[in-house]
Amino acid sequence: MRTNQFFDVRRFGMMCRRELLEPWKTHLLRFVACYAVLAVILVGYGMETYNHLSPGTPLEYSHALMQFFMVIFYVMGMLFASSFMERMKTKTGRIAFLITPASAFEKYLSRWLLVTVVFIVAFAIAFGLADLTKVLVCRMLYSNVAEQITFVPWSEVFTHPYAGWRLGVVASSFCFLQSLFVLGSVIWPKNAWIKTCAALIVILLLHVQAVMVVYQVRGSFHRGFYLTDEDMNRLVIGVGIVWAVFNWTLAYFRFKESEIINRW
């Protein structure tokens, strides 16, 4: 099999299959952990909500539930992204990964799909199962309002007038945050989550300090510059996508180097 090609569909398919099937126990444990966290949150929310609900009273889902969903989605995504280089934490793992008959791009792309696309699909399934658990448990506990205990009304979210903008902001924000931890994992294969968080905290503190200095010099940030909500959404989506692509590209070139040398 030739290994000097940049990309081969058949070889890439074999690489993806290997990434999915070989560590299936690890993937299963992570999926169960994700489901358990979501189930605890949803069941707890359901018990708190339905305990004070009277029969016939219309139920309105709190925005806090959606916010919890987004926070868990982001955090889980960053945790999974920090496992990007877990196969190269040890010398044995590095050697095994190095001799795999695939190009660096195929190895990188297979890992990227695992921690990005596969994660999103797995998270959606885990949330669906957790929502089902909430409905079943709460209907048993509060049988008097069983008909009012329903699944999370995602139809209302996707049919909202600003649903497109909101989904765009969420997607770009997720890609940006996830790309930071992919890059951090490539730079620091060991303890990637902790080291990346520490680096981001330092960068954030330096940024806040710089903003304070600029504010003291200028006295104000407002100079007649105004953005509408749509302009702000476009800006957030554009900046998020650009930075995500930049971080993923930088991670790829660092990944290629890591097959030969290990700087950290």
Short mmCIF file of N, CA and C in Angstrom, two decimals, residues 137-228:
data_model
loop_
_atom_site.label_atom_id
_atom_site.label_comp_id
_atom_site.label_asym_id
_atom_site.label_seq_id
_atom_site.Cartn_x
_atom_site.Cartn_y
_atom_site.Cartn_z
N VAL A 137 -39.33 8.80 33.61
CA VAL A 137 -39.20 8.90 35.07
C VAL A 137 -40.24 9.86 35.63
N CYS A 138 -40.39 11.02 35.02
CA CYS A 138 -41.32 12.02 35.54
C CYS A 138 -42.78 11.59 35.39
N ARG A 139 -43.08 10.85 34.35
CA ARG A 139 -44.46 10.36 34.20
C ARG A 139 -44.79 9.33 35.27
N MET A 140 -43.81 8.58 35.72
CA MET A 140 -44.04 7.64 36.81
C MET A 140 -44.18 8.37 38.14
N LEU A 141 -43.39 9.43 38.34
CA LEU A 141 -43.42 10.15 39.60
C LEU A 141 -44.62 11.09 39.70
N TYR A 142 -45.02 11.68 38.58
CA TYR A 142 -46.11 12.66 38.59
C TYR A 142 -47.19 12.23 37.59
N SER A 143 -47.85 11.16 37.92
CA SER A 143 -48.86 10.59 37.02
C SER A 143 -50.06 11.51 36.82
N ASN A 144 -50.29 12.42 37.77
CA ASN A 144 -51.45 13.31 37.65
C ASN A 144 -51.28 14.34 36.53
N VAL A 145 -50.05 14.59 36.14
CA VAL A 145 -49.80 15.54 35.04
C VAL A 145 -49.03 14.85 33.91
N ALA A 146 -49.24 13.54 33.78
CA ALA A 146 -48.48 12.75 32.80
C ALA A 146 -48.63 13.27 31.38
N GLU A 147 -49.85 13.74 31.04
CA GLU A 147 -50.08 14.20 29.67
C GLU A 147 -49.32 15.49 29.36
N GLN A 148 -48.97 16.23 30.39
CA GLN A 148 -48.25 17.49 30.19
C GLN A 148 -46.74 17.31 30.16
N ILE A 149 -46.28 16.12 30.50
CA ILE A 149 -44.85 15.83 30.50
C ILE A 149 -44.45 15.40 29.10
N THR A 150 -43.76 16.24 28.41
CA THR A 150 -43.41 15.98 27.02
C THR A 150 -41.91 16.15 26.80
N PHE A 151 -41.50 15.87 25.59
CA PHE A 151 -40.10 16.03 25.22
C PHE A 151 -39.78 17.52 25.03
N VAL A 152 -38.51 17.83 25.04
CA VAL A 152 -38.09 19.21 24.81
C VAL A 152 -38.58 19.65 23.43
N PRO A 153 -39.30 20.76 23.35
CA PRO A 153 -39.90 21.19 22.07
C PRO A 153 -38.88 21.83 21.12
N TRP A 154 -38.09 20.98 20.49
CA TRP A 154 -37.09 21.51 19.57
C TRP A 154 -37.72 22.16 18.35
N SER A 155 -38.96 21.79 18.04
CA SER A 155 -39.63 22.42 16.89
C SER A 155 -39.77 23.92 17.09
N GLU A 156 -39.98 24.35 18.35
CA GLU A 156 -40.09 25.78 18.62
C GLU A 156 -38.75 26.48 18.41
N VAL A 157 -37.67 25.76 18.70
CA VAL A 157 -36.34 26.35 18.53
C VAL A 157 -36.04 26.55 17.05
N PHE A 158 -36.32 25.52 16.25
CA PHE A 158 -35.96 25.58 14.83
C PHE A 158 -36.93 26.40 13.99
N THR A 159 -38.12 26.68 14.52
CA THR A 159 -39.08 27.50 13.78
C THR A 159 -39.09 28.95 14.24
N HIS A 160 -38.20 29.29 15.16
CA HIS A 160 -38.11 30.67 15.63
C HIS A 160 -37.65 31.57 14.49
N PRO A 161 -38.15 32.81 14.43
CA PRO A 161 -37.77 33.71 13.34
C PRO A 161 -36.26 33.91 13.20
N TYR A 162 -35.55 33.85 14.32
CA TYR A 162 -34.10 34.04 14.29
C TYR A 162 -33.35 32.72 14.48
N ALA A 163 -34.00 31.61 14.16
CA ALA A 163 -33.39 30.30 14.35
C ALA A 163 -32.11 30.15 13.54
N GLY A 164 -32.13 30.64 12.30
CA GLY A 164 -30.95 30.52 11.46
C GLY A 164 -29.74 31.23 12.03
N TRP A 165 -29.94 32.46 12.51
CA TRP A 165 -28.85 33.21 13.11
C TRP A 165 -28.36 32.54 14.38
N ARG A 166 -29.29 32.08 15.20
CA ARG A 166 -28.90 31.45 16.46
C ARG A 166 -28.09 30.18 16.22
N LEU A 167 -28.55 29.36 15.29
CA LEU A 167 -27.82 28.13 14.98
C LEU A 167 -26.45 28.45 14.40
N GLY A 168 -26.39 29.50 13.59
CA GLY A 168 -25.10 29.90 13.04
C GLY A 168 -24.13 30.35 14.11
N VAL A 169 -24.62 31.13 15.06
CA VAL A 169 -23.77 31.59 16.17
C VAL A 169 -23.31 30.41 17.02
N VAL A 170 -24.25 29.50 17.32
CA VAL A 170 -23.90 28.33 18.13
C VAL A 170 -22.87 27.46 17.42
N ALA A 171 -23.09 27.21 16.12
CA ALA A 171 -22.17 26.36 15.36
C ALA A 171 -20.78 26.98 15.27
N SER A 172 -20.71 28.27 14.94
CA SER A 172 -19.41 28.92 14.81
C SER A 172 -18.70 29.01 16.16
N SER A 173 -19.45 29.28 17.22
CA SER A 173 -18.86 29.34 18.56
C SER A 173 -18.32 27.98 18.98
N PHE A 174 -19.10 26.94 18.70
CA PHE A 174 -18.64 25.59 19.03
C PHE A 174 -17.37 25.24 18.26
N CYS A 175 -17.36 25.52 16.97
CA CYS A 175 -16.18 25.21 16.15
C CYS A 175 -14.96 25.96 16.66
N PHE A 176 -15.14 27.22 17.04
CA PHE A 176 -14.01 28.00 17.55
C PHE A 176 -13.46 27.41 18.84
N LEU A 177 -14.35 27.17 19.81
CA LEU A 177 -13.91 26.62 21.10
C LEU A 177 -13.30 25.23 20.92
N GLN A 178 -13.94 24.40 20.10
CA GLN A 178 -13.44 23.05 19.87
C GLN A 178 -12.07 23.07 19.21
N SER A 179 -11.87 24.00 18.27
CA SER A 179 -10.59 24.08 17.57
C SER A 179 -9.46 24.47 18.51
N LEU A 180 -9.77 25.27 19.53
CA LEU A 180 -8.75 25.64 20.51
C LEU A 180 -8.23 24.41 21.24
N PHE A 181 -9.13 23.50 21.59
CA PHE A 181 -8.72 22.32 22.34
C PHE A 181 -8.12 21.26 21.43
N VAL A 182 -8.49 21.23 20.16
CA VAL A 182 -7.78 20.37 19.20
C VAL A 182 -6.34 20.83 19.08
N LEU A 183 -6.15 22.13 18.93
CA LEU A 183 -4.80 22.68 18.85
C LEU A 183 -4.03 22.44 20.14
N GLY A 184 -4.70 22.63 21.28
CA GLY A 184 -4.04 22.38 22.55
C GLY A 184 -3.64 20.94 22.73
N SER A 185 -4.47 20.02 22.25
CA SER A 185 -4.14 18.60 22.35
C SER A 185 -2.94 18.24 21.49
N VAL A 186 -2.83 18.87 20.32
CA VAL A 186 -1.69 18.60 19.44
C VAL A 186 -0.40 19.15 20.05
N ILE A 187 -0.50 20.30 20.71
CA ILE A 187 0.69 20.89 21.33
C ILE A 187 1.07 20.16 22.60
N TRP A 188 0.06 19.84 23.42
CA TRP A 188 0.30 19.13 24.68
C TRP A 188 -0.51 17.83 24.71
N PRO A 189 0.01 16.75 24.17
CA PRO A 189 -0.74 15.48 24.16
C PRO A 189 -1.12 15.00 25.56
N LYS A 190 -0.26 15.27 26.54
CA LYS A 190 -0.53 14.86 27.92
C LYS A 190 -1.19 16.01 28.67
N ASN A 191 -2.27 15.68 29.39
CA ASN A 191 -3.01 16.68 30.18
C ASN A 191 -3.44 17.86 29.31
N ALA A 192 -3.94 17.54 28.13
CA ALA A 192 -4.30 18.59 27.17
C ALA A 192 -5.38 19.52 27.71
N TRP A 193 -6.38 18.97 28.38
CA TRP A 193 -7.49 19.78 28.89
C TRP A 193 -7.00 20.82 29.89
N ILE A 194 -6.20 20.37 30.86
CA ILE A 194 -5.72 21.27 31.91
C ILE A 194 -4.80 22.34 31.33
N LYS A 195 -3.86 21.92 30.50
CA LYS A 195 -2.89 22.87 29.94
C LYS A 195 -3.55 23.86 28.99
N THR A 196 -4.50 23.40 28.21
CA THR A 196 -5.19 24.31 27.30
C THR A 196 -6.03 25.32 28.07
N CYS A 197 -6.73 24.86 29.10
CA CYS A 197 -7.51 25.77 29.93
C CYS A 197 -6.61 26.81 30.59
N ALA A 198 -5.46 26.36 31.11
CA ALA A 198 -4.52 27.29 31.74
C ALA A 198 -4.02 28.33 30.74
N ALA A 199 -3.69 27.88 29.53
CA ALA A 199 -3.21 28.81 28.50
C ALA A 199 -4.29 29.81 28.12
N LEU A 200 -5.54 29.35 28.01
CA LEU A 200 -6.63 30.25 27.65
C LEU A 200 -6.91 31.26 28.75
N ILE A 201 -6.78 30.84 30.00
CA ILE A 201 -6.98 31.77 31.12
C ILE A 201 -5.92 32.86 31.10
N VAL A 202 -4.67 32.47 30.85
CA VAL A 202 -3.58 33.45 30.77
C VAL A 202 -3.83 34.44 29.63
N ILE A 203 -4.22 33.91 28.46
CA ILE A 203 -4.50 34.78 27.31
C ILE A 203 -5.66 35.72 27.61
N LEU A 204 -6.70 35.19 28.28
CA LEU A 204 -7.86 36.02 28.62
C LEU A 204 -7.47 37.14 29.58
N LEU A 205 -6.66 36.82 30.58
CA LEU A 205 -6.22 37.84 31.54
C LEU A 205 -5.39 38.91 30.86
N LEU A 206 -4.51 38.49 29.95
CA LEU A 206 -3.70 39.47 29.21
C LEU A 206 -4.58 40.35 28.33
N HIS A 207 -5.61 39.75 27.75
CA HIS A 207 -6.54 40.52 26.91
C HIS A 207 -7.30 41.54 27.74
N VAL A 208 -7.78 41.12 28.90
CA VAL A 208 -8.50 42.05 29.78
C VAL A 208 -7.59 43.19 30.21
N GLN A 209 -6.34 42.86 30.52
CA GLN A 209 -5.39 43.89 30.92
C GLN A 209 -5.14 44.88 29.77
N ALA A 210 -5.02 44.35 28.56
CA ALA A 210 -4.81 45.22 27.40
C ALA A 210 -6.02 46.12 27.16
N VAL A 211 -7.22 45.58 27.32
CA VAL A 211 -8.44 46.37 27.14
C VAL A 211 -8.51 47.49 28.18
N MET A 212 -8.13 47.18 29.41
CA MET A 212 -8.15 48.19 30.46
C MET A 212 -7.16 49.31 30.16
N VAL A 213 -5.99 48.95 29.64
CA VAL A 213 -4.99 49.96 29.29
C VAL A 213 -5.51 50.86 28.17
N VAL A 214 -6.10 50.25 27.14
CA VAL A 214 -6.66 51.03 26.03
C VAL A 214 -7.77 51.94 26.52
N TYR A 215 -8.59 51.44 27.42
CA TYR A 215 -9.70 52.24 27.95
C TYR A 215 -9.17 53.45 28.72
N GLN A 216 -8.10 53.24 29.50
CA GLN A 216 -7.53 54.34 30.27
C GLN A 216 -6.92 55.39 29.36
N VAL A 217 -6.35 54.94 28.24
CA VAL A 217 -5.73 55.88 27.31
C VAL A 217 -6.78 56.67 26.53
N ARG A 218 -7.79 55.95 26.01
CA ARG A 218 -8.80 56.58 25.16
C ARG A 218 -9.94 57.19 25.97
N GLY A 219 -10.21 56.61 27.14
CA GLY A 219 -11.29 57.12 27.97
C GLY A 219 -12.64 56.52 27.64
N SER A 220 -12.81 55.99 26.44
CA SER A 220 -14.08 55.39 26.04
C SER A 220 -13.85 54.56 24.79
N PHE A 221 -14.70 53.54 24.61
CA PHE A 221 -14.64 52.70 23.42
C PHE A 221 -15.64 53.14 22.36
N HIS A 222 -16.52 54.03 22.70
CA HIS A 222 -17.59 54.41 21.79
C HIS A 222 -17.19 55.66 20.99
N ARG A 223 -17.12 55.47 19.70
CA ARG A 223 -16.79 56.58 18.80
C ARG A 223 -17.78 56.61 17.62
N GLY A 224 -19.07 56.47 17.93
CA GLY A 224 -20.06 56.49 16.87
C GLY A 224 -20.15 55.21 16.07
N PHE A 225 -19.62 54.12 16.61
CA PHE A 225 -19.62 52.84 15.90
C PHE A 225 -20.77 52.01 16.42
N TYR A 226 -21.66 51.60 15.50
CA TYR A 226 -22.87 50.88 15.91
C TYR A 226 -23.10 49.70 14.99
N LEU A 227 -23.50 48.56 15.60
CA LEU A 227 -23.80 47.34 14.85
C LEU A 227 -25.22 46.90 15.16
N THR A 228 -25.95 46.54 14.14
CA THR A 228 -27.27 45.95 14.35
C THR A 228 -27.11 44.51 14.82
#
